Amino acid sequence: MHTALLIDEILETILEVCSAWTEQEYRSSLCQIARCCRAWSDPALDRLWVRLDGVTPLLRLLHQADIPGQGDIEERALARFRAYSRRVRSIKQTETVRIPSSMRGLVSLPRLTSIRFRNGGCQSADFWGISSNVREVDIHLGYNRRKGCTSDALTRYLEELHDASAGVEILRVRGTTSAQLLGSVAAYTSLRTLVLHVGTSLSMEIFCKIITFAALRTLTVDARHLDAEELLEGVTSLAMETEICPSLRDLTIQAKPALASALLQLIPSRTLETFRFDVQWTADAPQSPLREVFAHLPDSLRVFSLECFDDVDIVDRATLRPLARLAGLQRFDVQVAVTPCLDDQDAKDLASWWPSLEHFAVGAVEDVCGLPRDYGMTPVSYAFFARSCPALQSLALPVHIPQSADELPDAASLARTTPSNASGRPCTASRRAPLRRLDIGSREAIPPSISEFCDYVRALFPSLKSLEAAGHPDVDLVQQATCPQLNPALTTYYNDILSDFGVIIS
């Protein structure tokens, strides 16, 4: 053996490279390395035991033969257990493990930092010894009320962990749970990240406590059943000096527009940078309810995402207008069942509102619900984004791609939507966006005019690597256009757009 392999740093580097292998190959190799020599044993065992899919491997160290009839564990077996348990940093418990009551508290993992409970694994949570180093707890109880796991053991575990460790920063709870467990969650006031997908188990009282956590930076919550008026009443009952989400940076919420609007009015405008909104639509919603939500988004916002898969048309130019003030927006993503009907003028405005955009996506060409729409955007829209958004990396628009000369807009229409170099910034090579991906939406078939279209978008976006069409994931559209049968009328149409925007085709 070369003496260099006895240097811990070199061995650790080699083992880190090997971690890219499959899980089975990597763990098998670590077992062999651990048996090779004493110098390699500890580094290999540390990596082998650092993450476990269950506590069973540890319990096997406490052989039944080592446990006398009185239930006492032989000291030698316990020492062996402790030697290996100190290596564990992360564990996922998915199955119920029957542990004798005499062992309660002995299943201790002193250096554990991350723990995940799933399904049956939730039942044996309170048999674990508490580690003061735990920073992350992830719980999934399941959503089936009849077959779902009881949360008593988890409630006791969270209560004991709260008393033993003040450093828990991340807590995720999913599934149907109890008020007692959520009461334990509300005691973790120092959390930095909290995810709550517990359905109607979440009460307004608990929700109001959560939004007062002073250190909370990331909140993901399902609040579809909560009411805006109850939120305002609950906040009013709090102490006057209590701030609402004073440190919140990232908010992901499933809720009715009224509740989201009320919550946004309570959050300090200087903090929020990411807002992801899954809209819960109701039949009695007022006209344009999203406009009120958008009006209360802070100017500090950098990432905006909206989802609504109800069969309603909720996004248009007037609805989006309050977002024009978000000059620092970097990501804009709207995924709705009924694709917004926007035209080239809307594309021009959207691109000019947010010059710092890196990712922009608005729906698809084909509605999820199958409703026919007359899309107003033409390929001119791409040129607006190429000119106004120099940092753009990905783009998805509901654009109608002309398939023949008969579908081309008339010259007067093109003149109205396309600015000259004198009235707008030229889209020269130095200003063109470093776009890597362009999504042209859902297509039943590849457009026959794809050759002309590919030449056009590659002239606008020289860095383009991926041209995607939903429904054709295995088709390389750029490759499809390598031997084109060009249509002169379409080629002239695209070249005129490029010329009007000052694009020089090399």
PDB file of N, CA and C in Angstrom, residues 67-157:
ATOM      1  N   ILE A  67     -28.949 -10.408  26.147  1.00  0.00           N
ATOM      2  CA  ILE A  67     -29.939  -9.796  27.028  1.00  0.00           C
ATOM      3  C   ILE A  67     -30.427 -10.843  28.024  1.00  0.00           C
ATOM      4  N   PRO A  68     -30.014 -10.775  29.273  1.00  0.00           N
ATOM      5  CA  PRO A  68     -30.461 -11.740  30.297  1.00  0.00           C
ATOM      6  C   PRO A  68     -31.968 -11.695  30.468  1.00  0.00           C
ATOM      7  N   GLY A  69     -32.474 -12.691  31.115  1.00  0.00           N
ATOM      8  CA  GLY A  69     -33.907 -12.813  31.297  1.00  0.00           C
ATOM      9  C   GLY A  69     -34.534 -11.653  32.040  1.00  0.00           C
ATOM     10  N   GLN A  70     -33.786 -10.947  32.859  1.00  0.00           N
ATOM     11  CA  GLN A  70     -34.341  -9.843  33.624  1.00  0.00           C
ATOM     12  C   GLN A  70     -34.525  -8.587  32.765  1.00  0.00           C
ATOM     13  N   GLY A  71     -34.070  -8.632  31.526  1.00  0.00           N
ATOM     14  CA  GLY A  71     -34.257  -7.478  30.659  1.00  0.00           C
ATOM     15  C   GLY A  71     -33.077  -6.540  30.687  1.00  0.00           C
ATOM     16  N   ASP A  72     -32.053  -6.823  31.466  1.00  0.00           N
ATOM     17  CA  ASP A  72     -30.870  -5.967  31.481  1.00  0.00           C
ATOM     18  C   ASP A  72     -29.978  -6.327  30.295  1.00  0.00           C
ATOM     19  N   ILE A  73     -29.358  -5.324  29.711  1.00  0.00           N
ATOM     20  CA  ILE A  73     -28.513  -5.526  28.553  1.00  0.00           C
ATOM     21  C   ILE A  73     -27.068  -5.668  29.007  1.00  0.00           C
ATOM     22  N   GLU A  74     -26.387  -6.647  28.473  1.00  0.00           N
ATOM     23  CA  GLU A  74     -24.996  -6.863  28.827  1.00  0.00           C
ATOM     24  C   GLU A  74     -24.177  -5.635  28.454  1.00  0.00           C
ATOM     25  N   GLU A  75     -23.290  -5.222  29.313  1.00  0.00           N
ATOM     26  CA  GLU A  75     -22.521  -4.001  29.118  1.00  0.00           C
ATOM     27  C   GLU A  75     -21.693  -4.054  27.843  1.00  0.00           C
ATOM     28  N   ARG A  76     -21.200  -5.248  27.504  1.00  0.00           N
ATOM     29  CA  ARG A  76     -20.390  -5.361  26.290  1.00  0.00           C
ATOM     30  C   ARG A  76     -21.218  -5.056  25.043  1.00  0.00           C
ATOM     31  N   ALA A  77     -22.446  -5.574  24.994  1.00  0.00           N
ATOM     32  CA  ALA A  77     -23.321  -5.313  23.856  1.00  0.00           C
ATOM     33  C   ALA A  77     -23.705  -3.837  23.799  1.00  0.00           C
ATOM     34  N   LEU A  78     -23.942  -3.258  24.970  1.00  0.00           N
ATOM     35  CA  LEU A  78     -24.314  -1.848  25.005  1.00  0.00           C
ATOM     36  C   LEU A  78     -23.157  -0.967  24.540  1.00  0.00           C
ATOM     37  N   ALA A  79     -21.935  -1.336  24.915  1.00  0.00           N
ATOM     38  CA  ALA A  79     -20.763  -0.571  24.482  1.00  0.00           C
ATOM     39  C   ALA A  79     -20.609  -0.656  22.970  1.00  0.00           C
ATOM     40  N   ARG A  80     -20.862  -1.839  22.407  1.00  0.00           N
ATOM     41  CA  ARG A  80     -20.785  -2.013  20.956  1.00  0.00           C
ATOM     42  C   ARG A  80     -21.838  -1.146  20.254  1.00  0.00           C
ATOM     43  N   PHE A  81     -23.021  -1.157  20.823  1.00  0.00           N
ATOM     44  CA  PHE A  81     -24.091  -0.335  20.258  1.00  0.00           C
ATOM     45  C   PHE A  81     -23.717   1.149  20.271  1.00  0.00           C
ATOM     46  N   ARG A  82     -23.217   1.623  21.392  1.00  0.00           N
ATOM     47  CA  ARG A  82     -22.881   3.046  21.521  1.00  0.00           C
ATOM     48  C   ARG A  82     -21.752   3.445  20.589  1.00  0.00           C
ATOM     49  N   ALA A  83     -20.809   2.546  20.371  1.00  0.00           N
ATOM     50  CA  ALA A  83     -19.683   2.856  19.490  1.00  0.00           C
ATOM     51  C   ALA A  83     -20.160   3.130  18.063  1.00  0.00           C
ATOM     52  N   TYR A  84     -21.156   2.374  17.613  1.00  0.00           N
ATOM     53  CA  TYR A  84     -21.658   2.572  16.251  1.00  0.00           C
ATOM     54  C   TYR A  84     -22.709   3.685  16.182  1.00  0.00           C
ATOM     55  N   SER A  85     -23.498   3.825  17.212  1.00  0.00           N
ATOM     56  CA  SER A  85     -24.560   4.840  17.181  1.00  0.00           C
ATOM     57  C   SER A  85     -23.987   6.256  17.119  1.00  0.00           C
ATOM     58  N   ARG A  86     -22.760   6.436  17.605  1.00  0.00           N
ATOM     59  CA  ARG A  86     -22.146   7.755  17.561  1.00  0.00           C
ATOM     60  C   ARG A  86     -21.798   8.185  16.132  1.00  0.00           C
ATOM     61  N   ARG A  87     -21.781   7.236  15.228  1.00  0.00           N
ATOM     62  CA  ARG A  87     -21.455   7.568  13.838  1.00  0.00           C
ATOM     63  C   ARG A  87     -22.676   8.070  13.054  1.00  0.00           C
ATOM     64  N   VAL A  88     -23.857   7.810  13.543  1.00  0.00           N
ATOM     65  CA  VAL A  88     -25.091   8.105  12.803  1.00  0.00           C
ATOM     66  C   VAL A  88     -25.417   9.595  12.874  1.00  0.00           C
ATOM     67  N   ARG A  89     -25.614  10.194  11.691  1.00  0.00           N
ATOM     68  CA  ARG A  89     -26.003  11.607  11.616  1.00  0.00           C
ATOM     69  C   ARG A  89     -27.432  11.794  11.086  1.00  0.00           C
ATOM     70  N   SER A  90     -27.872  10.862  10.270  1.00  0.00           N
ATOM     71  CA  SER A  90     -29.195  10.985   9.658  1.00  0.00           C
ATOM     72  C   SER A  90     -29.854   9.616   9.610  1.00  0.00           C
ATOM     73  N   ILE A  91     -31.168   9.584   9.878  1.00  0.00           N
ATOM     74  CA  ILE A  91     -31.880   8.307   9.875  1.00  0.00           C
ATOM     75  C   ILE A  91     -33.313   8.516   9.392  1.00  0.00           C
ATOM     76  N   LYS A  92     -33.810   7.533   8.637  1.00  0.00           N
ATOM     77  CA  LYS A  92     -35.201   7.535   8.174  1.00  0.00           C
ATOM     78  C   LYS A  92     -35.866   6.276   8.683  1.00  0.00           C
ATOM     79  N   GLN A  93     -36.854   6.437   9.541  1.00  0.00           N
ATOM     80  CA  GLN A  93     -37.553   5.292  10.138  1.00  0.00           C
ATOM     81  C   GLN A  93     -38.923   5.164   9.488  1.00  0.00           C
ATOM     82  N   THR A  94     -39.132   4.082   8.738  1.00  0.00           N
ATOM     83  CA  THR A  94     -40.385   3.895   8.004  1.00  0.00           C
ATOM     84  C   THR A  94     -41.230   2.752   8.535  1.00  0.00           C
ATOM     85  N   GLU A  95     -40.657   1.884   9.352  1.00  0.00           N
ATOM     86  CA  GLU A  95     -41.395   0.717   9.842  1.00  0.00           C
ATOM     87  C   GLU A  95     -41.488   0.739  11.363  1.00  0.00           C
ATOM     88  N   THR A  96     -42.573   0.163  11.860  1.00  0.00           N
ATOM     89  CA  THR A  96     -42.735   0.046  13.305  1.00  0.00           C
ATOM     90  C   THR A  96     -41.750  -0.989  13.844  1.00  0.00           C
ATOM     91  N   VAL A  97     -40.985  -0.602  14.830  1.00  0.00           N
ATOM     92  CA  VAL A  97     -40.000  -1.504  15.433  1.00  0.00           C
ATOM     93  C   VAL A  97     -40.435  -1.806  16.859  1.00  0.00           C
ATOM     94  N   ARG A  98     -40.570  -3.074  17.177  1.00  0.00           N
ATOM     95  CA  ARG A  98     -40.956  -3.468  18.532  1.00  0.00           C
ATOM     96  C   ARG A  98     -39.717  -3.476  19.426  1.00  0.00           C
ATOM     97  N   ILE A  99     -39.679  -2.542  20.331  1.00  0.00           N
ATOM     98  CA  ILE A  99     -38.541  -2.410  21.236  1.00  0.00           C
ATOM     99  C   ILE A  99     -39.029  -2.674  22.653  1.00  0.00           C
ATOM    100  N   PRO A 100     -38.390  -3.588  23.401  1.00  0.00           N
ATOM    101  CA  PRO A 100     -38.811  -3.842  24.789  1.00  0.00           C
ATOM    102  C   PRO A 100     -38.788  -2.569  25.618  1.00  0.00           C
ATOM    103  N   SER A 101     -39.742  -2.463  26.525  1.00  0.00           N
ATOM    104  CA  SER A 101     -39.825  -1.265  27.358  1.00  0.00           C
ATOM    105  C   SER A 101     -38.559  -1.050  28.169  1.00  0.00           C
ATOM    106  N   SER A 102     -37.827  -2.140  28.476  1.00  0.00           N
ATOM    107  CA  SER A 102     -36.590  -2.000  29.246  1.00  0.00           C
ATOM    108  C   SER A 102     -35.516  -1.254  28.462  1.00  0.00           C
ATOM    109  N   MET A 103     -35.679  -1.181  27.134  1.00  0.00           N
ATOM    110  CA  MET A 103     -34.696  -0.506  26.298  1.00  0.00           C
ATOM    111  C   MET A 103     -35.077   0.936  25.999  1.00  0.00           C
ATOM    112  N   ARG A 104     -36.197   1.372  26.510  1.00  0.00           N
ATOM    113  CA  ARG A 104     -36.653   2.729  26.214  1.00  0.00           C
ATOM    114  C   ARG A 104     -35.609   3.747  26.664  1.00  0.00           C
ATOM    115  N   GLY A 105     -35.233   4.604  25.753  1.00  0.00           N
ATOM    116  CA  GLY A 105     -34.235   5.621  26.044  1.00  0.00           C
ATOM    117  C   GLY A 105     -32.816   5.181  25.760  1.00  0.00           C
ATOM    118  N   LEU A 106     -32.600   3.854  25.567  1.00  0.00           N
ATOM    119  CA  LEU A 106     -31.246   3.362  25.295  1.00  0.00           C
ATOM    120  C   LEU A 106     -30.903   3.484  23.816  1.00  0.00           C
ATOM    121  N   VAL A 107     -31.937   3.534  22.952  1.00  0.00           N
ATOM    122  CA  VAL A 107     -31.706   3.700  21.522  1.00  0.00           C
ATOM    123  C   VAL A 107     -31.342   5.159  21.302  1.00  0.00           C
ATOM    124  N   SER A 108     -30.139   5.479  21.705  1.00  0.00           N
ATOM    125  CA  SER A 108     -29.691   6.872  21.708  1.00  0.00           C
ATOM    126  C   SER A 108     -28.699   7.111  20.582  1.00  0.00           C
ATOM    127  N   LEU A 109     -28.889   8.177  19.845  1.00  0.00           N
ATOM    128  CA  LEU A 109     -27.996   8.563  18.756  1.00  0.00           C
ATOM    129  C   LEU A 109     -27.464   9.963  19.077  1.00  0.00           C
ATOM    130  N   PRO A 110     -26.380  10.056  19.824  1.00  0.00           N
ATOM    131  CA  PRO A 110     -25.949  11.342  20.387  1.00  0.00           C
ATOM    132  C   PRO A 110     -25.555  12.393  19.365  1.00  0.00           C
ATOM    133  N   ARG A 111     -25.153  11.975  18.165  1.00  0.00           N
ATOM    134  CA  ARG A 111     -24.726  12.952  17.161  1.00  0.00           C
ATOM    135  C   ARG A 111     -25.732  13.090  16.015  1.00  0.00           C
ATOM    136  N   LEU A 112     -26.910  12.582  16.215  1.00  0.00           N
ATOM    137  CA  LEU A 112     -27.940  12.660  15.188  1.00  0.00           C
ATOM    138  C   LEU A 112     -28.310  14.115  14.913  1.00  0.00           C
ATOM    139  N   THR A 113     -28.357  14.497  13.620  1.00  0.00           N
ATOM    140  CA  THR A 113     -28.736  15.862  13.244  1.00  0.00           C
ATOM    141  C   THR A 113     -30.031  15.905  12.440  1.00  0.00           C
ATOM    142  N   SER A 114     -30.359  14.795  11.757  1.00  0.00           N
ATOM    143  CA  SER A 114     -31.548  14.784  10.905  1.00  0.00           C
ATOM    144  C   SER A 114     -32.295  13.482  11.086  1.00  0.00           C
ATOM    145  N   ILE A 115     -33.614  13.565  11.264  1.00  0.00           N
ATOM    146  CA  ILE A 115     -34.425  12.366  11.461  1.00  0.00           C
ATOM    147  C   ILE A 115     -35.738  12.496  10.699  1.00  0.00           C
ATOM    148  N   ARG A 116     -36.127  11.403  10.052  1.00  0.00           N
ATOM    149  CA  ARG A 116     -37.375  11.361   9.293  1.00  0.00           C
ATOM    150  C   ARG A 116     -38.218  10.178   9.757  1.00  0.00           C
ATOM    151  N   PHE A 117     -39.461  10.455  10.065  1.00  0.00           N
ATOM    152  CA  PHE A 117     -40.417   9.416  10.446  1.00  0.00           C
ATOM    153  C   PHE A 117     -41.440   9.274   9.325  1.00  0.00           C
ATOM    154  N   ARG A 118     -41.668   8.038   8.898  1.00  0.00           N
ATOM    155  CA  ARG A 118     -42.639   7.764   7.846  1.00  0.00           C
ATOM    156  C   ARG A 118     -43.571   6.645   8.282  1.00  0.00           C
ATOM    157  N   ASN A 119     -44.853   6.859   8.068  1.00  0.00           N
ATOM    158  CA  ASN A 119     -45.852   5.801   8.240  1.00  0.00           C
ATOM    159  C   ASN A 119     -45.673   5.049   9.554  1.00  0.00           C
ATOM    160  N   GLY A 120     -45.403   3.726   9.486  1.00  0.00           N
ATOM    161  CA  GLY A 120     -45.299   2.931  10.708  1.00  0.00           C
ATOM    162  C   GLY A 120     -44.167   3.362  11.613  1.00  0.00           C
ATOM    163  N   GLY A 121     -43.143   3.977  11.060  1.00  0.00           N
ATOM    164  CA  GLY A 121     -42.033   4.434  11.881  1.00  0.00           C
ATOM    165  C   GLY A 121     -42.432   5.478  12.896  1.00  0.00           C
ATOM    166  N   CYS A 122     -43.567   6.133  12.677  1.00  0.00           N
ATOM    167  CA  CYS A 122     -44.048   7.144  13.628  1.00  0.00           C
ATOM    168  C   CYS A 122     -44.464   6.515  14.959  1.00  0.00           C
ATOM    169  N   GLN A 123     -44.824   5.222  14.929  1.00  0.00           N
ATOM    170  CA  GLN A 123     -45.350   4.580  16.127  1.00  0.00           C
ATOM    171  C   GLN A 123     -44.296   4.361  17.210  1.00  0.00           C
ATOM    172  N   SER A 124     -43.037   4.228  16.804  1.00  0.00           N
ATOM    173  CA  SER A 124     -41.975   3.938  17.778  1.00  0.00           C
ATOM    174  C   SER A 124     -41.098   5.149  18.054  1.00  0.00           C
ATOM    175  N   ALA A 125     -41.594   6.342  17.736  1.00  0.00           N
ATOM    176  CA  ALA A 125     -40.785   7.550  17.882  1.00  0.00           C
ATOM    177  C   ALA A 125     -40.368   7.811  19.326  1.00  0.00           C
ATOM    178  N   ASP A 126     -41.251   7.525  20.286  1.00  0.00           N
ATOM    179  CA  ASP A 126     -40.954   7.880  21.667  1.00  0.00           C
ATOM    180  C   ASP A 126     -40.003   6.899  22.349  1.00  0.00           C
ATOM    181  N   PHE A 127     -39.549   5.861  21.638  1.00  0.00           N
ATOM    182  CA  PHE A 127     -38.556   4.945  22.204  1.00  0.00           C
ATOM    183  C   PHE A 127     -37.129   5.448  21.972  1.00  0.00           C
ATOM    184  N   TRP A 128     -37.003   6.486  21.177  1.00  0.00           N
ATOM    185  CA  TRP A 128     -35.687   6.987  20.836  1.00  0.00           C
ATOM    186  C   TRP A 128     -35.127   7.846  21.955  1.00  0.00           C
ATOM    187  N   GLY A 129     -33.833   7.683  22.194  1.00  0.00           N
ATOM    188  CA  GLY A 129     -33.164   8.618  23.081  1.00  0.00           C
ATOM    189  C   GLY A 129     -33.011   9.949  22.368  1.00  0.00           C
ATOM    190  N   ILE A 130     -33.060  11.024  23.094  1.00  0.00           N
ATOM    191  CA  ILE A 130     -33.053  12.345  22.494  1.00  0.00           C
ATOM    192  C   ILE A 130     -31.624  12.841  22.276  1.00  0.00           C
ATOM    193  N   SER A 131     -31.363  13.332  21.073  1.00  0.00           N
ATOM    194  CA  SER A 131     -30.070  13.933  20.768  1.00  0.00           C
ATOM    195  C   SER A 131     -30.201  15.449  20.784  1.00  0.00           C
ATOM    196  N   SER A 132     -29.290  16.092  21.488  1.00  0.00           N
ATOM    197  CA  SER A 132     -29.326  17.553  21.558  1.00  0.00           C
ATOM    198  C   SER A 132     -28.800  18.198  20.286  1.00  0.00           C
ATOM    199  N   ASN A 133     -28.291  17.378  19.341  1.00  0.00           N
ATOM    200  CA  ASN A 133     -27.733  17.906  18.096  1.00  0.00           C
ATOM    201  C   ASN A 133     -28.740  17.917  16.947  1.00  0.00           C
ATOM    202  N   VAL A 134     -29.952  17.433  17.183  1.00  0.00           N
ATOM    203  CA  VAL A 134     -30.944  17.381  16.110  1.00  0.00           C
ATOM    204  C   VAL A 134     -31.262  18.782  15.597  1.00  0.00           C
ATOM    205  N   ARG A 135     -31.175  18.944  14.268  1.00  0.00           N
ATOM    206  CA  ARG A 135     -31.484  20.223  13.634  1.00  0.00           C
ATOM    207  C   ARG A 135     -32.673  20.125  12.687  1.00  0.00           C
ATOM    208  N   GLU A 136     -33.001  18.907  12.245  1.00  0.00           N
ATOM    209  CA  GLU A 136     -34.051  18.738  11.236  1.00  0.00           C
ATOM    210  C   GLU A 136     -34.916  17.533  11.574  1.00  0.00           C
ATOM    211  N   VAL A 137     -36.233  17.736  11.578  1.00  0.00           N
ATOM    212  CA  VAL A 137     -37.196  16.657  11.839  1.00  0.00           C
ATOM    213  C   VAL A 137     -38.233  16.670  10.716  1.00  0.00           C
ATOM    214  N   ASP A 138     -38.440  15.497  10.108  1.00  0.00           N
ATOM    215  CA  ASP A 138     -39.388  15.372   8.996  1.00  0.00           C
ATOM    216  C   ASP A 138     -40.369  14.252   9.338  1.00  0.00           C
ATOM    217  N   ILE A 139     -41.664  14.571   9.370  1.00  0.00           N
ATOM    218  CA  ILE A 139     -42.702  13.629   9.791  1.00  0.00           C
ATOM    219  C   ILE A 139     -43.747  13.497   8.688  1.00  0.00           C
ATOM    220  N   HIS A 140     -44.054  12.250   8.316  1.00  0.00           N
ATOM    221  CA  HIS A 140     -45.134  12.009   7.348  1.00  0.00           C
ATOM    222  C   HIS A 140     -46.044  10.929   7.919  1.00  0.00           C
ATOM    223  N   LEU A 141     -47.236  11.336   8.346  1.00  0.00           N
ATOM    224  CA  LEU A 141     -48.179  10.429   8.998  1.00  0.00           C
ATOM    225  C   LEU A 141     -49.125   9.744   8.026  1.00  0.00           C
ATOM    226  N   GLY A 142     -49.262  10.272   6.813  1.00  0.00           N
ATOM    227  CA  GLY A 142     -50.250   9.750   5.881  1.00  0.00           C
ATOM    228  C   GLY A 142     -51.567  10.497   6.021  1.00  0.00           C
ATOM    229  N   TYR A 143     -52.373  10.479   4.967  1.00  0.00           N
ATOM    230  CA  TYR A 143     -53.599  11.269   4.945  1.00  0.00           C
ATOM    231  C   TYR A 143     -54.869  10.437   5.103  1.00  0.00           C
ATOM    232  N   ASN A 144     -54.737   9.136   5.181  1.00  0.00           N
ATOM    233  CA  ASN A 144     -55.908   8.278   5.343  1.00  0.00           C
ATOM    234  C   ASN A 144     -56.320   8.252   6.810  1.00  0.00           C
ATOM    235  N   ARG A 145     -57.482   8.775   7.107  1.00  0.00           N
ATOM    236  CA  ARG A 145     -57.925   8.864   8.506  1.00  0.00           C
ATOM    237  C   ARG A 145     -58.091   7.486   9.142  1.00  0.00           C
ATOM    238  N   ARG A 146     -58.505   6.495   8.361  1.00  0.00           N
ATOM    239  CA  ARG A 146     -58.730   5.168   8.921  1.00  0.00           C
ATOM    240  C   ARG A 146     -57.427   4.416   9.122  1.00  0.00           C
ATOM    241  N   LYS A 147     -56.531   4.498   8.116  1.00  0.00           N
ATOM    242  CA  LYS A 147     -55.282   3.755   8.184  1.00  0.00           C
ATOM    243  C   LYS A 147     -54.119   4.609   8.652  1.00  0.00           C
ATOM    244  N   GLY A 148     -54.354   5.892   8.856  1.00  0.00           N
ATOM    245  CA  GLY A 148     -53.279   6.776   9.254  1.00  0.00           C
ATOM    246  C   GLY A 148     -52.705   6.421  10.619  1.00  0.00           C
ATOM    247  N   CYS A 149     -51.470   6.817  10.849  1.00  0.00           N
ATOM    248  CA  CYS A 149     -50.794   6.504  12.104  1.00  0.00           C
ATOM    249  C   CYS A 149     -51.266   7.454  13.207  1.00  0.00           C
ATOM    250  N   THR A 150     -51.325   6.933  14.414  1.00  0.00           N
ATOM    251  CA  THR A 150     -51.604   7.805  15.549  1.00  0.00           C
ATOM    252  C   THR A 150     -50.366   8.640  15.825  1.00  0.00           C
ATOM    253  N   SER A 151     -50.579   9.787  16.424  1.00  0.00           N
ATOM    254  CA  SER A 151     -49.477  10.726  16.613  1.00  0.00           C
ATOM    255  C   SER A 151     -49.045  10.848  18.073  1.00  0.00           C
ATOM    256  N   ASP A 152     -49.520   9.964  18.945  1.00  0.00           N
ATOM    257  CA  ASP A 152     -49.183  10.072  20.366  1.00  0.00           C
ATOM    258  C   ASP A 152     -47.683   9.948  20.601  1.00  0.00           C
ATOM    259  N   ALA A 153     -47.059   8.939  19.975  1.00  0.00           N
ATOM    260  CA  ALA A 153     -45.622   8.730  20.165  1.00  0.00           C
ATOM    261  C   ALA A 153     -44.831   9.924  19.647  1.00  0.00           C
ATOM    262  N   LEU A 154     -45.250  10.459  18.507  1.00  0.00           N
ATOM    263  CA  LEU A 154     -44.557  11.621  17.944  1.00  0.00           C
ATOM    264  C   LEU A 154     -44.732  12.850  18.826  1.00  0.00           C
ATOM    265  N   THR A 155     -45.924  13.006  19.389  1.00  0.00           N
ATOM    266  CA  THR A 155     -46.162  14.147  20.279  1.00  0.00           C
ATOM    267  C   THR A 155     -45.220  14.106  21.460  1.00  0.00           C
ATOM    268  N   ARG A 156     -45.081  12.926  22.061  1.00  0.00           N
ATOM    269  CA  ARG A 156     -44.158  12.797  23.196  1.00  0.00           C
ATOM    270  C   ARG A 156     -42.712  13.057  22.769  1.00  0.00           C
ATOM    271  N   TYR A 157     -42.366  12.558  21.573  1.00  0.00           N
ATOM    272  CA  TYR A 157     -41.001  12.768  21.092  1.00  0.00           C
ATOM    273  C   TYR A 157     -40.705  14.250  20.885  1.00  0.00           C
TER     274      TYR A 157
END
